Short mmCIF file of C-alpha atoms and ligand atoms in Angstrom, two decimals:
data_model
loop_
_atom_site.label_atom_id
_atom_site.label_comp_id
_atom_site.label_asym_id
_atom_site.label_seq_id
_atom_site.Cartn_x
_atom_site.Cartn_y
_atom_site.Cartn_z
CA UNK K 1 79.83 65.63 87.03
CA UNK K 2 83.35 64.71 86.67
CA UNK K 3 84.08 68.67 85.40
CA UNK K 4 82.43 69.56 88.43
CA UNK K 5 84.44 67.69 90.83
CA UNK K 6 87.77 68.75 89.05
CA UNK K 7 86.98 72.19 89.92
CA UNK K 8 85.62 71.62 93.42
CA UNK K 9 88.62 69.99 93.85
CA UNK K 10 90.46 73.31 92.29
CA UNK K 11 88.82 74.99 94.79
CA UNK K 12 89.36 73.06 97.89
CA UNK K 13 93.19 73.49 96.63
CA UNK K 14 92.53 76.98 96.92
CA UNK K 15 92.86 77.94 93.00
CA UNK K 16 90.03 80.03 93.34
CA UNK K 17 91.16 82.71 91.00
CA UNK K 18 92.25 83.04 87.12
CA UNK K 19 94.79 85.59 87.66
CA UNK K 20 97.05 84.51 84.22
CA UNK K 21 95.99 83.87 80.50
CA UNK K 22 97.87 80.64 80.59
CA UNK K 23 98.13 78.16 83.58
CA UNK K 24 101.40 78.09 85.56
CA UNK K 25 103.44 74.81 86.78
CA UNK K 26 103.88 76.53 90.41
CA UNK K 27 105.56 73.24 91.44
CA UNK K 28 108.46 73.50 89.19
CA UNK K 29 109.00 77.11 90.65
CA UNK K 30 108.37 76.15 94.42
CA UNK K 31 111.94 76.72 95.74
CA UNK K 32 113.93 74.21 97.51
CA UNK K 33 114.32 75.81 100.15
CA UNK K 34 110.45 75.90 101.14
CA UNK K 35 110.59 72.39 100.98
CA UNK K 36 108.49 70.65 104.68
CA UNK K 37 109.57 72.74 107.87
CA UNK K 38 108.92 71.08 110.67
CA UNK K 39 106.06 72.49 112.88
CA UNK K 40 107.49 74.34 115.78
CA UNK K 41 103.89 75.00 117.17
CA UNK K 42 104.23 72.40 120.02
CA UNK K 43 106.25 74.27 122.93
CA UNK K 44 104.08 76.64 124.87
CA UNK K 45 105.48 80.26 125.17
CA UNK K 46 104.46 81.65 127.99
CA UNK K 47 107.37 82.49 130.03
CA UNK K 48 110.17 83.65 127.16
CA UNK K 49 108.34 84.10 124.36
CA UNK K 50 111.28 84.29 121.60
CA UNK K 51 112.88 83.17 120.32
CA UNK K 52 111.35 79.61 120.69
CA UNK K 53 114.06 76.79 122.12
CA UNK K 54 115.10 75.19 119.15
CA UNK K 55 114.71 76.57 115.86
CA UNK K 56 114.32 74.56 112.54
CA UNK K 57 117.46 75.65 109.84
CA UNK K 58 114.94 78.03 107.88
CA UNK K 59 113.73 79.83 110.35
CA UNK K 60 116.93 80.83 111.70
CA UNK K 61 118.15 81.94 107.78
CA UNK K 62 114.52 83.79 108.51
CA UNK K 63 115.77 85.75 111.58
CA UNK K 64 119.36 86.18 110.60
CA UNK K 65 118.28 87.85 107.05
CA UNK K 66 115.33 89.99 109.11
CA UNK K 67 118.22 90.56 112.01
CA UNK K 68 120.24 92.11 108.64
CA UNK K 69 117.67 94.92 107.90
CA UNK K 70 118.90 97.98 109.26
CA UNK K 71 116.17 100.09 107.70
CA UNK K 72 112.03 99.54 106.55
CA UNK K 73 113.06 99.40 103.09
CA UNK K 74 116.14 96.70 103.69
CA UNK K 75 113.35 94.75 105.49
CA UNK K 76 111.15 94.80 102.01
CA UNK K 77 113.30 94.21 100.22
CA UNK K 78 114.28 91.35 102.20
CA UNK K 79 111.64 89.78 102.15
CA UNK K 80 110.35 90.17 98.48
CA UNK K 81 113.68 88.51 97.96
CA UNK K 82 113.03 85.74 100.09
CA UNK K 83 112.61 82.25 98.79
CA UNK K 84 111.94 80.42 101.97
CA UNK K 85 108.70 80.28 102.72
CA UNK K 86 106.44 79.09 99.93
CA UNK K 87 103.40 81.13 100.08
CA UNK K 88 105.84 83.85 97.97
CA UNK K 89 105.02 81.63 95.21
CA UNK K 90 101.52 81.54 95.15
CA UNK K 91 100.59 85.21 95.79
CA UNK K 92 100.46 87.78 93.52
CA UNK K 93 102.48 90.10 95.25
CA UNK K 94 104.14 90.93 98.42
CA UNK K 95 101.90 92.86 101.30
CA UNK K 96 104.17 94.34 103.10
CA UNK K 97 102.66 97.68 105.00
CA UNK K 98 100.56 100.36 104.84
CA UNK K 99 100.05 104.11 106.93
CA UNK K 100 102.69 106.02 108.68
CA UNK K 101 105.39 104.63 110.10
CA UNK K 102 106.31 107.15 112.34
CA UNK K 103 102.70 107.65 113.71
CA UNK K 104 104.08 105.60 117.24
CA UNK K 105 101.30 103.70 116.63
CA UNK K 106 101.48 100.06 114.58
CA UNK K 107 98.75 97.26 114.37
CA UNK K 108 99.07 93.65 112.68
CA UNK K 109 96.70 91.75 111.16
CA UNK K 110 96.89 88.15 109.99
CA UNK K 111 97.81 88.16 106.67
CA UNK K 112 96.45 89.14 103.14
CA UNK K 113 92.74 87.99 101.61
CA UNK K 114 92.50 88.45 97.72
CA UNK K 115 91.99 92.39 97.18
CA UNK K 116 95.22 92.99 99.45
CA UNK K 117 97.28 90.47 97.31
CA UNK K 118 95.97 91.94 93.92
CA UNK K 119 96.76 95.82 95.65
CA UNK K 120 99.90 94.81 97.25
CA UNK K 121 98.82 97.06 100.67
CA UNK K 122 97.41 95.50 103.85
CA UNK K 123 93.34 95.44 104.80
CA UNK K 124 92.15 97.19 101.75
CA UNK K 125 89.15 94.75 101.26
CA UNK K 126 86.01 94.26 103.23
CA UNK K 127 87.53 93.51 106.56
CA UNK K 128 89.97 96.42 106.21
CA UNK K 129 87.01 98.57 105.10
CA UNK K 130 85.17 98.29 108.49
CA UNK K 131 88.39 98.58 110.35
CA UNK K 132 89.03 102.16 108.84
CA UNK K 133 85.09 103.19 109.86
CA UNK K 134 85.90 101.41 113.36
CA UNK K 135 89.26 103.50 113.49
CA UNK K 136 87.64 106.53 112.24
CA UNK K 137 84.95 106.56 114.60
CA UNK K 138 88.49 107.21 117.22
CA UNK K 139 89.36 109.87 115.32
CA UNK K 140 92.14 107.73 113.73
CA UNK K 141 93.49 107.44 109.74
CA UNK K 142 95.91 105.44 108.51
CA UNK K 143 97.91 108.62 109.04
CA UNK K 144 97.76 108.01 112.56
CA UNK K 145 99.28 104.21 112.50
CA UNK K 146 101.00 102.08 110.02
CA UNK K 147 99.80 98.55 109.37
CA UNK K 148 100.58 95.05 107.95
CA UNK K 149 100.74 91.75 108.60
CA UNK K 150 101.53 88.24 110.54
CA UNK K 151 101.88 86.99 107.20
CA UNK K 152 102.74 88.82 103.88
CA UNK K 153 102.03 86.39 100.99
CA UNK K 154 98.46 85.51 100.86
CA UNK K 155 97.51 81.88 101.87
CA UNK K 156 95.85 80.49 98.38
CA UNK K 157 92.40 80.15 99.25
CA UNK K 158 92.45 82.26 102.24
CA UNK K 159 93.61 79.21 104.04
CA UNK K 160 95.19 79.67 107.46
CA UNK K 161 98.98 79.60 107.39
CA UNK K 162 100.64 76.54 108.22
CA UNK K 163 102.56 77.00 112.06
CA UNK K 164 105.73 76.58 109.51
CA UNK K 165 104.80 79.27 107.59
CA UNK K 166 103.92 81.32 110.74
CA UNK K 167 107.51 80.67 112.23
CA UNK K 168 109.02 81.73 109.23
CA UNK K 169 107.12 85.23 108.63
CA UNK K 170 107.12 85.85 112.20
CA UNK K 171 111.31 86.91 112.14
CA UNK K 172 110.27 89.64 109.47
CA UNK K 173 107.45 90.34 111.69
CA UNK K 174 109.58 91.47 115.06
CA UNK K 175 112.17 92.83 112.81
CA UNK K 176 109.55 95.26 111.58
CA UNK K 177 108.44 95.97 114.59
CA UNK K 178 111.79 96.61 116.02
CA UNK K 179 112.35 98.96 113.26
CA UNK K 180 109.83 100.90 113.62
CA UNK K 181 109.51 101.42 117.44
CA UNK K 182 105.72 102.07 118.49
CA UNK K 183 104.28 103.28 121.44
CA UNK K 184 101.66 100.88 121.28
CA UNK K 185 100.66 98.09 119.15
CA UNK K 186 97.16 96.37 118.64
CA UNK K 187 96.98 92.93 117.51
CA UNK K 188 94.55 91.94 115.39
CA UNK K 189 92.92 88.09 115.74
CA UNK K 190 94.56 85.24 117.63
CA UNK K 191 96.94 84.33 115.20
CA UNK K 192 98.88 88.04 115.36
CA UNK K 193 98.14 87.94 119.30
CA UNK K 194 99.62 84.53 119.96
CA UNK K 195 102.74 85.08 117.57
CA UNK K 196 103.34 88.52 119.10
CA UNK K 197 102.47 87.69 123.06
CA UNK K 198 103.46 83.64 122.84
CA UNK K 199 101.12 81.37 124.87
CA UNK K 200 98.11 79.61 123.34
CA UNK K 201 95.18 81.82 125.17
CA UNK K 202 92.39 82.50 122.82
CA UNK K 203 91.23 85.96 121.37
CA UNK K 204 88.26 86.35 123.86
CA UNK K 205 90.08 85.72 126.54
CA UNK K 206 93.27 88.20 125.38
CA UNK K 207 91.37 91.01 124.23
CA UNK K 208 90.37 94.13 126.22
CA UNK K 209 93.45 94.76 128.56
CA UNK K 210 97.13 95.87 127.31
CA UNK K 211 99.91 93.03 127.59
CA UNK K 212 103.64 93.57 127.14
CA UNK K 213 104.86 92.11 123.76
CA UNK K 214 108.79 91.20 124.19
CA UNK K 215 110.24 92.16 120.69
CA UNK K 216 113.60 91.04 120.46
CA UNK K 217 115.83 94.76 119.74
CA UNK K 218 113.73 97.17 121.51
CA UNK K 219 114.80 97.92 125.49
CA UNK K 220 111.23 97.40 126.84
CA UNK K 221 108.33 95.50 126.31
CA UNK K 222 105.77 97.28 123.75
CA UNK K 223 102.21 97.37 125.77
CA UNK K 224 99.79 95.67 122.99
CA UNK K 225 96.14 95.55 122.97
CA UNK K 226 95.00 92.07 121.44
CA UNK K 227 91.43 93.18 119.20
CA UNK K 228 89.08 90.75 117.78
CA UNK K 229 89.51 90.69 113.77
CA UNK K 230 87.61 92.50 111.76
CA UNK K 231 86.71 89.44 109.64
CA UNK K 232 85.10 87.79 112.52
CA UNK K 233 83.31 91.33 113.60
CA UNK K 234 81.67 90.84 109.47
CA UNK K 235 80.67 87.26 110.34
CA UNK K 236 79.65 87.84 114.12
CA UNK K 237 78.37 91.71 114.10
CA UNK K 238 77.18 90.83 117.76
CA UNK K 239 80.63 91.08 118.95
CA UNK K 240 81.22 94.56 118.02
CA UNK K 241 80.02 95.68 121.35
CA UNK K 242 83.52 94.17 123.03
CA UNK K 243 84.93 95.98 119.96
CA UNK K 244 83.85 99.15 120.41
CA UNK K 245 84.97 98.68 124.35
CA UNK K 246 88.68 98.34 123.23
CA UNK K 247 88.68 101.25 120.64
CA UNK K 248 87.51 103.36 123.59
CA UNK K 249 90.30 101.87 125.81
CA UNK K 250 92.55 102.27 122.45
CA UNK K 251 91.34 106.37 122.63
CA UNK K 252 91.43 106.83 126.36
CA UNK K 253 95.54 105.27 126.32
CA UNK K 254 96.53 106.88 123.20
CA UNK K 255 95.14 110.40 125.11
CA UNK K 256 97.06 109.19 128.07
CA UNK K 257 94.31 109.06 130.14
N1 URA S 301 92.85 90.29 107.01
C1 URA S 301 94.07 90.46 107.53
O1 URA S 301 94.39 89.92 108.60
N2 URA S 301 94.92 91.24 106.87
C2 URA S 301 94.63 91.87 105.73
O2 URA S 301 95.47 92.57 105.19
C3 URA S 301 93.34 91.67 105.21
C4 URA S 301 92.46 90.88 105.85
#
């Protein structure tokens, strides 16, 4: 019994996967700098939605080293090189993007599950496989958009990032955004739609109608379309219906109709 609590335990720490022969002392390797951040989840964001009043010291070495990237790449590297948020320790590798940058359109997701941090690409597990047969039945590959991620270090367990760890990917996030310029973005879940949009509104109450996402570089607001996450459509398949409402709204703007 005691074995078995010593590995439920595991578990609920989110060590839910042998991925070396011999265990690792991740502690010892944790950088300093990924030491507590303080949450910054407690002012709303409705009116200006970044950058947030007053910014803990890591998140603005976050933005100034995203602010740096002049170029997709820089950005990568940037953040593969990054020891400030802790996640980087834990995952297996960095997901950074996936698709075609220049397709004008870009979605983001939340961040990786297992098979994305053992690939290294965004949504290439379950989730991502029903989003490619919801995207296909549009007529869209991923050689029509390019996406990634809130988040690009996988959460151990699948846990949901920490608002810490959300303030501190989200710099990389607008960066990459800025960089790459879309027409249109869709934001998949509530965590992606609340750290692009601001505000605290829920996904049901988001999704379905294009709102202007602020990113901090680009001249005008990008019109986004929040989407329910695939994830939830594999738990709820009920709610595909509102789904397969916004990939028609999705065809019908892309078109320009
Ligand atoms: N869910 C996400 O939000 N992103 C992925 O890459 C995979 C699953």
């Amino acid at each position: 019994m005691d074995m078995l609590a010593a590995l439920r335990l595991q578990l609920d720490w989110g060590a839910d996967e042998a991925l070396d022969e011999a265990p690792r002392d991740r502690l010892s390797v944790v950088p300093a700098a990924a030491a507590v951040v303080p949450s910054v989840a407690a002012a709303p964001r409705e009116v200006q939605p970044h950058p947030p009043p007053a910014q803990p010291v890591p998140v603005l070495r976050a933005q100034e080293i995203a602010a740096a990237a002049a170029t997709l790449e820089d950005l990568r590297a940037a953040l593969a090189a990054f020891d400030g948020c802790a996640l980087a320790a834990t995952a297996t590798n960095l997901v950074f993007a996936d698709g075609n940058p220049h397709a004008g359109l870009m979605l983001v997701g939340e961040g990786p599950g297992a098979e994305e941090d053992r690939a290294g690409k965004p949504f290439v597990g379950p989730s991502g496989q029903l989003l490619d047969r919801m995207l296909g039945s549009i007529g869209l590959t991923r050689q029509n958009y390019l996406i990634t991620n809130l988040i690009p270090w996988r959460p151990p367990g699948n846990r949901n990032p920490t608002d810490a760890e959300v303030a501190l990917c989200l710099p990389f996030l607008l960066r990459h955004i800025a960089l790459v310029r879309p027409r249109h973005l869709v934001l998949l879940g509530a965590l992606a739609a609340r750290a692009v949009l601001g505000g605290t509104s829920g996904i049901t109450r988001l999704r379905g109608t294009w709102r202007p996402a602020v990113i901090p570089g680009l001249p005008e607001p990008v019109p986004a379309l929040p989407m329910l996450h695939p994830a939830y459509l594999l738990r709820t398949p009920s709610a595909k219906r509102e789904t397969w409402a916004d990939l028609r709204l999705l065809r019908r703007t892309l078109d320009g109709s």
